């Protein structure tokens, strides 16, 4: 399971609930974080290069790109070169369109995700007749990383993210918010408090877990040792260990 940082742990949580016996290696490109501020070319090169090397070395039976930014930019090119099944993360616009009562959906992602034509295509395909307001809230990525290491969340960051949607024409009508970055569900309580009780959130984690369960149906799993994490640029981060252990990731190595 691959992300730029700790965001993919929200997908891991959903996967654990579906497939508790599946051994997982959680890989985070901390040396490349944040992806949302990088160019398309930089992200595509990093993700293809790293996943190519990791897959060769670790031989997983399936790769999950638990990152909207990496998936919306690099999923197609990674699928070209890797031979294992790859499950990507797609902004949950389709279920959001089915949920909204007001017809106005907000989408919070990284700056790189919200500008992707992939998102335009999802909007055209699944949100016809709805209004989709997008906001690149990259600051939330650092806030989620800090929260998971036990630091307090800066309320001003949450307010700026919410305001980025609410201040757009029609923003007051938003009743459904797509969390189109895997880091953002880590801040769902804080976001919920500022958006208020009339807003519901949706993200892709459950759908990804169901997809992985369906692709591995009938396969047997045996965990020979405790699951672990791999980080680029770091072989340990003691502040993060409690959050990793909580998810069954008992050790960290550097990749
Ligand atoms: N977790 C990533 C996503 O879903 C992005 C975080 C980053 O900017 O690196 O888009």
PDB file of C-alpha atoms and ligand atoms in Angstrom:
ATOM      1  CA  UNK A   1       0.000   0.000   0.000  1.00  0.00           C
ATOM      2  CA  UNK A   2       1.622   3.185  -1.237  1.00  0.00           C
ATOM      3  CA  UNK A   3       1.179   6.867  -0.415  1.00  0.00           C
ATOM      4  CA  UNK A   4       3.381   9.923  -0.151  1.00  0.00           C
ATOM      5  CA  UNK A   5       2.866   9.916   3.625  1.00  0.00           C
ATOM      6  CA  UNK A   6       0.465   8.761   6.321  1.00  0.00           C
ATOM      7  CA  UNK A   7      -2.727   9.383   4.311  1.00  0.00           C
ATOM      8  CA  UNK A   8      -2.829   5.833   3.007  1.00  0.00           C
ATOM      9  CA  UNK A   9      -3.317   4.638   6.580  1.00  0.00           C
ATOM     10  CA  UNK A  10      -6.970   5.706   6.171  1.00  0.00           C
ATOM     11  CA  UNK A  11      -7.188   3.189   3.330  1.00  0.00           C
ATOM     12  CA  UNK A  12      -5.326   0.602   5.410  1.00  0.00           C
ATOM     13  CA  UNK A  13      -7.959   1.028   8.162  1.00  0.00           C
ATOM     14  CA  UNK A  14     -10.706   0.170   5.674  1.00  0.00           C
ATOM     15  CA  UNK A  15      -8.693  -2.762   4.305  1.00  0.00           C
ATOM     16  CA  UNK A  16      -8.066  -4.187   7.789  1.00  0.00           C
ATOM     17  CA  UNK A  17     -11.815  -4.186   8.394  1.00  0.00           C
ATOM     18  CA  UNK A  18     -12.415  -6.144   5.152  1.00  0.00           C
ATOM     19  CA  UNK A  19      -9.354  -8.386   5.070  1.00  0.00           C
ATOM     20  CA  UNK A  20      -7.815  -8.629   8.539  1.00  0.00           C
ATOM     21  CA  UNK A  21      -5.572 -11.544   7.546  1.00  0.00           C
ATOM     22  CA  UNK A  22      -3.984  -9.923   4.487  1.00  0.00           C
ATOM     23  CA  UNK A  23      -0.318  -9.116   5.108  1.00  0.00           C
ATOM     24  CA  UNK A  24       0.449  -5.514   4.172  1.00  0.00           C
ATOM     25  CA  UNK A  25       3.622  -3.549   3.566  1.00  0.00           C
ATOM     26  CA  UNK A  26       2.829   0.128   3.984  1.00  0.00           C
ATOM     27  CA  UNK A  27       5.172   2.249   1.857  1.00  0.00           C
ATOM     28  CA  UNK A  28       5.368   6.037   2.183  1.00  0.00           C
ATOM     29  CA  UNK A  29       7.484   8.332   0.026  1.00  0.00           C
ATOM     30  CA  UNK A  30       8.210  10.733   2.872  1.00  0.00           C
ATOM     31  CA  UNK A  31      11.213  12.081   0.952  1.00  0.00           C
ATOM     32  CA  UNK A  32       8.832  13.180  -1.806  1.00  0.00           C
ATOM     33  CA  UNK A  33       6.029  14.540   0.396  1.00  0.00           C
ATOM     34  CA  UNK A  34       4.025  16.632  -0.423  1.00  0.00           C
ATOM     35  CA  UNK A  35       3.091  15.367  -3.877  1.00  0.00           C
ATOM     36  CA  UNK A  36       0.332  17.960  -4.150  1.00  0.00           C
ATOM     37  CA  UNK A  37       2.841  20.775  -4.641  1.00  0.00           C
ATOM     38  CA  UNK A  38       4.853  18.969  -7.329  1.00  0.00           C
ATOM     39  CA  UNK A  39       4.460  19.014 -11.104  1.00  0.00           C
ATOM     40  CA  UNK A  40       2.748  16.223 -13.013  1.00  0.00           C
ATOM     41  CA  UNK A  41       6.099  15.162 -14.507  1.00  0.00           C
ATOM     42  CA  UNK A  42       7.780  14.976 -11.099  1.00  0.00           C
ATOM     43  CA  UNK A  43       4.947  12.927  -9.589  1.00  0.00           C
ATOM     44  CA  UNK A  44       4.729  10.533 -12.535  1.00  0.00           C
ATOM     45  CA  UNK A  45       8.485   9.930 -12.494  1.00  0.00           C
ATOM     46  CA  UNK A  46       8.679   9.375  -8.718  1.00  0.00           C
ATOM     47  CA  UNK A  47       5.664   7.102  -8.507  1.00  0.00           C
ATOM     48  CA  UNK A  48       6.586   4.923 -11.496  1.00  0.00           C
ATOM     49  CA  UNK A  49      10.224   4.680 -10.439  1.00  0.00           C
ATOM     50  CA  UNK A  50       9.512   3.853  -6.807  1.00  0.00           C
ATOM     51  CA  UNK A  51       6.696   1.407  -7.467  1.00  0.00           C
ATOM     52  CA  UNK A  52       8.799  -0.289 -10.117  1.00  0.00           C
ATOM     53  CA  UNK A  53      11.695  -0.821  -7.702  1.00  0.00           C
ATOM     54  CA  UNK A  54       9.471  -1.747  -4.763  1.00  0.00           C
ATOM     55  CA  UNK A  55       7.468  -4.267  -6.743  1.00  0.00           C
ATOM     56  CA  UNK A  56      10.617  -5.881  -8.061  1.00  0.00           C
ATOM     57  CA  UNK A  57      12.090  -6.196  -4.598  1.00  0.00           C
ATOM     58  CA  UNK A  58       9.013  -7.027  -2.502  1.00  0.00           C
ATOM     59  CA  UNK A  59       6.988  -9.039  -5.016  1.00  0.00           C
ATOM     60  CA  UNK A  60       3.521  -8.114  -3.696  1.00  0.00           C
ATOM     61  CA  UNK A  61       0.533  -9.907  -5.164  1.00  0.00           C
ATOM     62  CA  UNK A  62      -1.278  -6.568  -5.502  1.00  0.00           C
ATOM     63  CA  UNK A  63      -0.336  -2.881  -5.320  1.00  0.00           C
ATOM     64  CA  UNK A  64      -2.692  -0.239  -3.960  1.00  0.00           C
ATOM     65  CA  UNK A  65      -1.869   3.382  -4.722  1.00  0.00           C
ATOM     66  CA  UNK A  66      -3.576   4.893  -1.670  1.00  0.00           C
ATOM     67  CA  UNK A  67      -3.098   8.444  -2.891  1.00  0.00           C
ATOM     68  CA  UNK A  68      -5.426  10.510  -5.068  1.00  0.00           C
ATOM     69  CA  UNK A  69      -2.635  12.735  -6.369  1.00  0.00           C
ATOM     70  CA  UNK A  70      -0.470   9.823  -7.503  1.00  0.00           C
ATOM     71  CA  UNK A  71      -3.449   7.909  -8.906  1.00  0.00           C
ATOM     72  CA  UNK A  72      -5.045  10.728 -10.904  1.00  0.00           C
ATOM     73  CA  UNK A  73      -1.664  11.503 -12.486  1.00  0.00           C
ATOM     74  CA  UNK A  74       0.256   8.241 -12.741  1.00  0.00           C
ATOM     75  CA  UNK A  75      -2.144   5.293 -12.511  1.00  0.00           C
ATOM     76  CA  UNK A  76      -2.293   4.674 -16.259  1.00  0.00           C
ATOM     77  CA  UNK A  77       1.475   4.836 -16.740  1.00  0.00           C
ATOM     78  CA  UNK A  78       2.171   2.614 -13.719  1.00  0.00           C
ATOM     79  CA  UNK A  79      -0.311   0.043 -15.071  1.00  0.00           C
ATOM     80  CA  UNK A  80       1.641   0.068 -18.352  1.00  0.00           C
ATOM     81  CA  UNK A  81       4.825  -1.114 -16.684  1.00  0.00           C
ATOM     82  CA  UNK A  82       3.859  -3.269 -13.699  1.00  0.00           C
ATOM     83  CA  UNK A  83       2.532  -6.751 -14.081  1.00  0.00           C
ATOM     84  CA  UNK A  84       0.722  -7.040 -10.736  1.00  0.00           C
ATOM     85  CA  UNK A  85      -2.878  -5.857 -10.314  1.00  0.00           C
ATOM     86  CA  UNK A  86      -2.969  -2.196  -9.278  1.00  0.00           C
ATOM     87  CA  UNK A  87      -5.821  -0.584  -7.401  1.00  0.00           C
ATOM     88  CA  UNK A  88      -5.831   3.205  -7.511  1.00  0.00           C
ATOM     89  CA  UNK A  89      -7.677   5.890  -5.589  1.00  0.00           C
ATOM     90  CA  UNK A  90     -10.325   7.853  -7.441  1.00  0.00           C
ATOM     91  CA  UNK A  91     -12.031  10.936  -5.966  1.00  0.00           C
ATOM     92  CA  UNK A  92     -15.461   9.714  -4.776  1.00  0.00           C
ATOM     93  CA  UNK A  93     -17.495  12.022  -7.042  1.00  0.00           C
ATOM     94  CA  UNK A  94     -19.904   9.274  -8.127  1.00  0.00           C
ATOM     95  CA  UNK A  95     -21.197   8.409  -4.626  1.00  0.00           C
ATOM     96  CA  UNK A  96     -21.194  12.106  -3.683  1.00  0.00           C
ATOM     97  CA  UNK A  97     -23.485  12.866  -6.620  1.00  0.00           C
ATOM     98  CA  UNK A  98     -25.875  10.191  -5.363  1.00  0.00           C
ATOM     99  CA  UNK A  99     -25.789  11.586  -1.807  1.00  0.00           C
ATOM    100  CA  UNK A 100     -26.244  15.329  -2.331  1.00  0.00           C
ATOM    101  CA  UNK A 101     -29.675  16.778  -1.686  1.00  0.00           C
ATOM    102  CA  UNK A 102     -28.851  20.384  -2.578  1.00  0.00           C
ATOM    103  CA  UNK A 103     -27.023  19.397  -5.782  1.00  0.00           C
ATOM    104  CA  UNK A 104     -23.852  21.179  -4.673  1.00  0.00           C
ATOM    105  CA  UNK A 105     -20.791  19.068  -3.888  1.00  0.00           C
ATOM    106  CA  UNK A 106     -17.483  20.309  -2.515  1.00  0.00           C
ATOM    107  CA  UNK A 107     -14.220  18.575  -3.352  1.00  0.00           C
ATOM    108  CA  UNK A 108     -11.114  18.998  -1.221  1.00  0.00           C
ATOM    109  CA  UNK A 109      -7.908  17.618  -2.685  1.00  0.00           C
ATOM    110  CA  UNK A 110      -4.334  18.656  -3.193  1.00  0.00           C
ATOM    111  CA  UNK A 111      -3.553  21.439  -5.669  1.00  0.00           C
ATOM    112  CA  UNK A 112      -2.282  18.818  -8.123  1.00  0.00           C
ATOM    113  CA  UNK A 113      -5.404  16.636  -7.844  1.00  0.00           C
ATOM    114  CA  UNK A 114      -8.010  19.370  -8.275  1.00  0.00           C
ATOM    115  CA  UNK A 115      -6.500  20.494 -11.594  1.00  0.00           C
ATOM    116  CA  UNK A 116      -6.456  17.023 -13.202  1.00  0.00           C
ATOM    117  CA  UNK A 117      -8.472  16.291 -16.338  1.00  0.00           C
ATOM    118  CA  UNK A 118      -9.178  12.938 -14.646  1.00  0.00           C
ATOM    119  CA  UNK A 119     -11.335  14.898 -12.179  1.00  0.00           C
ATOM    120  CA  UNK A 120     -12.985  16.798 -15.070  1.00  0.00           C
ATOM    121  CA  UNK A 121     -13.878  13.435 -16.609  1.00  0.00           C
ATOM    122  CA  UNK A 122     -15.374  12.124 -13.359  1.00  0.00           C
ATOM    123  CA  UNK A 123     -17.399  15.321 -13.070  1.00  0.00           C
ATOM    124  CA  UNK A 124     -18.718  14.998 -16.630  1.00  0.00           C
ATOM    125  CA  UNK A 125     -19.491  11.326 -16.229  1.00  0.00           C
ATOM    126  CA  UNK A 126     -21.027  11.238 -12.758  1.00  0.00           C
ATOM    127  CA  UNK A 127     -22.030  14.745 -11.684  1.00  0.00           C
ATOM    128  CA  UNK A 128     -24.163  15.889 -14.623  1.00  0.00           C
ATOM    129  CA  UNK A 129     -26.651  18.486 -13.428  1.00  0.00           C
ATOM    130  CA  UNK A 130     -24.796  18.953 -10.135  1.00  0.00           C
ATOM    131  CA  UNK A 131     -22.448  21.734  -9.134  1.00  0.00           C
ATOM    132  CA  UNK A 132     -18.949  20.552  -8.164  1.00  0.00           C
ATOM    133  CA  UNK A 133     -16.810  23.142  -6.372  1.00  0.00           C
ATOM    134  CA  UNK A 134     -13.132  22.264  -5.961  1.00  0.00           C
ATOM    135  CA  UNK A 135     -10.473  23.566  -3.637  1.00  0.00           C
ATOM    136  CA  UNK A 136      -6.795  22.654  -3.377  1.00  0.00           C
ATOM    137  CA  UNK A 137      -6.181  22.419   0.366  1.00  0.00           C
ATOM    138  CA  UNK A 138      -2.577  21.250   0.475  1.00  0.00           C
ATOM    139  CA  UNK A 139      -2.080  22.700   3.962  1.00  0.00           C
ATOM    140  CA  UNK A 140      -4.277  19.922   5.338  1.00  0.00           C
ATOM    141  CA  UNK A 141      -1.641  17.359   4.342  1.00  0.00           C
ATOM    142  CA  UNK A 142       0.930  18.786   6.787  1.00  0.00           C
ATOM    143  CA  UNK A 143      -1.804  19.159   9.431  1.00  0.00           C
ATOM    144  CA  UNK A 144      -2.742  15.469   9.099  1.00  0.00           C
ATOM    145  CA  UNK A 145       0.918  14.402   9.201  1.00  0.00           C
ATOM    146  CA  UNK A 146       1.380  16.440  12.387  1.00  0.00           C
ATOM    147  CA  UNK A 147      -1.823  15.168  14.008  1.00  0.00           C
ATOM    148  CA  UNK A 148      -0.773  11.558  13.546  1.00  0.00           C
ATOM    149  CA  UNK A 149       2.501  12.372  15.301  1.00  0.00           C
ATOM    150  CA  UNK A 150       0.564  13.733  18.272  1.00  0.00           C
ATOM    151  CA  UNK A 151       0.799  17.472  17.500  1.00  0.00           C
ATOM    152  CA  UNK A 152      -2.206  19.785  17.886  1.00  0.00           C
ATOM    153  CA  UNK A 153      -4.122  20.738  14.733  1.00  0.00           C
ATOM    154  CA  UNK A 154      -3.913  24.395  13.733  1.00  0.00           C
ATOM    155  CA  UNK A 155      -7.538  25.546  13.600  1.00  0.00           C
ATOM    156  CA  UNK A 156      -6.690  28.335  11.122  1.00  0.00           C
ATOM    157  CA  UNK A 157      -5.620  25.700   8.572  1.00  0.00           C
ATOM    158  CA  UNK A 158      -8.981  23.929   8.870  1.00  0.00           C
ATOM    159  CA  UNK A 159     -10.865  27.201   8.545  1.00  0.00           C
ATOM    160  CA  UNK A 160      -8.921  28.231   5.439  1.00  0.00           C
ATOM    161  CA  UNK A 161      -9.720  24.888   3.799  1.00  0.00           C
ATOM    162  CA  UNK A 162     -13.435  25.138   4.559  1.00  0.00           C
ATOM    163  CA  UNK A 163     -13.536  28.756   3.495  1.00  0.00           C
ATOM    164  CA  UNK A 164     -11.886  27.841   0.199  1.00  0.00           C
ATOM    165  CA  UNK A 165     -15.106  25.989  -0.666  1.00  0.00           C
ATOM    166  CA  UNK A 166     -17.682  28.038   1.225  1.00  0.00           C
ATOM    167  CA  UNK A 167     -16.494  31.345  -0.293  1.00  0.00           C
ATOM    168  CA  UNK A 168     -17.026  30.199  -3.898  1.00  0.00           C
ATOM    169  CA  UNK A 169     -20.303  31.150  -5.598  1.00  0.00           C
ATOM    170  CA  UNK A 170     -22.851  28.583  -4.402  1.00  0.00           C
ATOM    171  CA  UNK A 171     -20.522  27.394  -1.625  1.00  0.00           C
ATOM    172  CA  UNK A 172     -23.150  27.876   1.074  1.00  0.00           C
ATOM    173  CA  UNK A 173     -25.218  25.182  -0.662  1.00  0.00           C
ATOM    174  CA  UNK A 174     -22.612  22.449  -0.191  1.00  0.00           C
ATOM    175  CA  UNK A 175     -24.064  19.480   1.710  1.00  0.00           C
ATOM    176  CA  UNK A 176     -21.576  16.789   0.608  1.00  0.00           C
ATOM    177  CA  UNK A 177     -17.793  17.023   0.605  1.00  0.00           C
ATOM    178  CA  UNK A 178     -15.518  14.620  -1.242  1.00  0.00           C
ATOM    179  CA  UNK A 179     -12.281  14.111   0.682  1.00  0.00           C
ATOM    180  CA  UNK A 180     -10.136  13.586  -2.426  1.00  0.00           C
ATOM    181  CA  UNK A 181      -6.871  13.182  -0.573  1.00  0.00           C
ATOM    182  CA  UNK A 182      -6.251  10.179   1.623  1.00  0.00           C
ATOM    183  CA  UNK A 183      -4.785  12.414   4.351  1.00  0.00           C
ATOM    184  CA  UNK A 184      -7.999  14.351   4.849  1.00  0.00           C
ATOM    185  CA  UNK A 185     -10.170  11.725   6.613  1.00  0.00           C
ATOM    186  CA  UNK A 186      -7.612  11.986   9.438  1.00  0.00           C
ATOM    187  CA  UNK A 187      -9.045  15.483  10.019  1.00  0.00           C
ATOM    188  CA  UNK A 188     -12.717  14.616   9.617  1.00  0.00           C
ATOM    189  CA  UNK A 189     -13.732  15.729  13.139  1.00  0.00           C
ATOM    190  CA  UNK A 190     -12.026  19.109  12.734  1.00  0.00           C
ATOM    191  CA  UNK A 191     -13.497  19.629   9.259  1.00  0.00           C
ATOM    192  CA  UNK A 192     -16.939  18.515  10.446  1.00  0.00           C
ATOM    193  CA  UNK A 193     -16.939  21.065  13.240  1.00  0.00           C
ATOM    194  CA  UNK A 194     -16.235  23.940  10.862  1.00  0.00           C
ATOM    195  CA  UNK A 195     -18.506  22.812   8.016  1.00  0.00           C
ATOM    196  CA  UNK A 196     -21.337  22.226  10.480  1.00  0.00           C
ATOM    197  CA  UNK A 197     -23.876  19.431  10.888  1.00  0.00           C
ATOM    198  CA  UNK A 198     -25.480  19.837   7.448  1.00  0.00           C
ATOM    199  CA  UNK A 199     -22.441  18.453   5.607  1.00  0.00           C
ATOM    200  CA  UNK A 200     -21.600  14.798   4.998  1.00  0.00           C
ATOM    201  CA  UNK A 201     -18.186  13.519   3.943  1.00  0.00           C
ATOM    202  CA  UNK A 202     -17.273  10.783   1.516  1.00  0.00           C
ATOM    203  CA  UNK A 203     -13.908   9.296   0.588  1.00  0.00           C
ATOM    204  CA  UNK A 204     -12.676   6.371  -1.462  1.00  0.00           C
ATOM    205  CA  UNK A 205     -11.347   4.078   1.272  1.00  0.00           C
ATOM    206  CA  UNK A 206     -14.310   1.693   1.536  1.00  0.00           C
ATOM    207  CA  UNK A 207     -14.524   1.303  -2.232  1.00  0.00           C
ATOM    208  CA  UNK A 208     -10.808   0.533  -2.468  1.00  0.00           C
ATOM    209  CA  UNK A 209     -11.021  -2.072   0.304  1.00  0.00           C
ATOM    210  CA  UNK A 210     -13.970  -3.744  -1.455  1.00  0.00           C
ATOM    211  CA  UNK A 211     -12.048  -3.734  -4.747  1.00  0.00           C
ATOM    212  CA  UNK A 212      -8.989  -5.356  -3.140  1.00  0.00           C
ATOM    213  CA  UNK A 213     -11.206  -7.953  -1.461  1.00  0.00           C
ATOM    214  CA  UNK A 214     -12.835  -8.742  -4.790  1.00  0.00           C
ATOM    215  CA  UNK A 215      -9.517  -9.017  -6.671  1.00  0.00           C
ATOM    216  CA  UNK A 216      -8.097 -11.380  -4.044  1.00  0.00           C
ATOM    217  CA  UNK A 217     -11.253 -13.434  -3.487  1.00  0.00           C
ATOM    218  CA  UNK A 218     -10.467 -17.111  -3.038  1.00  0.00           C
ATOM    219  CA  UNK A 219      -6.794 -16.479  -2.270  1.00  0.00           C
ATOM    220  CA  UNK A 220      -5.413 -17.604   1.048  1.00  0.00           C
ATOM    221  CA  UNK A 221      -3.375 -15.371   3.303  1.00  0.00           C
ATOM    222  CA  UNK A 222      -0.792 -16.334   5.879  1.00  0.00           C
ATOM    223  CA  UNK A 223       1.088 -13.750   7.876  1.00  0.00           C
ATOM    224  CA  UNK A 224       4.573 -15.069   8.587  1.00  0.00           C
ATOM    225  CA  UNK A 225       5.639 -12.018  10.616  1.00  0.00           C
ATOM    226  CA  UNK A 226       4.191  -8.723  11.773  1.00  0.00           C
ATOM    227  CA  UNK A 227       3.414  -6.152   9.083  1.00  0.00           C
ATOM    228  CA  UNK A 228       5.846  -3.307   8.561  1.00  0.00           C
ATOM    229  CA  UNK A 229       6.278   0.097   6.966  1.00  0.00           C
ATOM    230  CA  UNK A 230       8.879   1.347   4.497  1.00  0.00           C
ATOM    231  CA  UNK A 231       9.748   5.020   4.271  1.00  0.00           C
ATOM    232  CA  UNK A 232      11.906   6.821   1.762  1.00  0.00           C
ATOM    233  CA  UNK A 233      14.321   9.256   3.400  1.00  0.00           C
ATOM    234  CA  UNK A 234      13.771   8.004   6.958  1.00  0.00           C
ATOM    235  CA  UNK A 235      14.160   4.743   8.841  1.00  0.00           C
ATOM    236  CA  UNK A 236      12.275   5.739  11.892  1.00  0.00           C
ATOM    237  CA  UNK A 237       9.993   8.346  13.286  1.00  0.00           C
ATOM    238  CA  UNK A 238       9.327   7.615  16.922  1.00  0.00           C
ATOM    239  CA  UNK A 239       6.426  10.089  17.087  1.00  0.00           C
ATOM    240  CA  UNK A 240       4.654   8.104  14.385  1.00  0.00           C
ATOM    241  CA  UNK A 241       5.146   4.655  15.917  1.00  0.00           C
ATOM    242  CA  UNK A 242       1.963   4.671  18.077  1.00  0.00           C
ATOM    243  CA  UNK A 243      -0.224   5.396  15.010  1.00  0.00           C
ATOM    244  CA  UNK A 244       1.591   2.702  13.012  1.00  0.00           C
ATOM    245  CA  UNK A 245       1.366   0.104  15.769  1.00  0.00           C
ATOM    246  CA  UNK A 246      -2.326   0.828  16.178  1.00  0.00           C
ATOM    247  CA  UNK A 247      -2.665  -0.374  12.584  1.00  0.00           C
ATOM    248  CA  UNK A 248      -0.528  -3.457  13.017  1.00  0.00           C
ATOM    249  CA  UNK A 249       2.645  -1.975  11.489  1.00  0.00           C
ATOM    250  CA  UNK A 250       5.239  -3.026  14.022  1.00  0.00           C
ATOM    251  CA  UNK A 251       8.459  -1.817  12.442  1.00  0.00           C
ATOM    252  CA  UNK A 252       9.818   0.737   9.977  1.00  0.00           C
ATOM    253  CA  UNK A 253      12.670   0.352   7.516  1.00  0.00           C
ATOM    254  CA  UNK A 254      14.184   2.761   5.023  1.00  0.00           C
ATOM    255  CA  UNK A 255      13.696   2.156   1.322  1.00  0.00           C
TER     256      UNK A 255
HETATM  257  N1  LIG B   1      -2.267  11.518   0.261  1.00  0.00           N
HETATM  258  C1  LIG B   1      -2.114  12.173  -0.996  1.00  0.00           C
HETATM  259  C2  LIG B   1      -3.426  12.179  -1.785  1.00  0.00           C
HETATM  260  O1  LIG B   1      -4.309  11.385  -1.573  1.00  0.00           O
HETATM  261  C3  LIG B   1      -1.484  13.525  -1.109  1.00  0.00           C
HETATM  262  C4  LIG B   1      -0.575  14.108  -0.105  1.00  0.00           C
HETATM  263  C5  LIG B   1       0.549  14.888  -0.737  1.00  0.00           C
HETATM  264  O2  LIG B   1       0.373  16.069  -1.123  1.00  0.00           O
HETATM  265  O3  LIG B   1       1.628  14.299  -0.834  1.00  0.00           O
HETATM  266  O4  LIG B   1      -3.598  12.954  -2.696  1.00  0.00           O
END
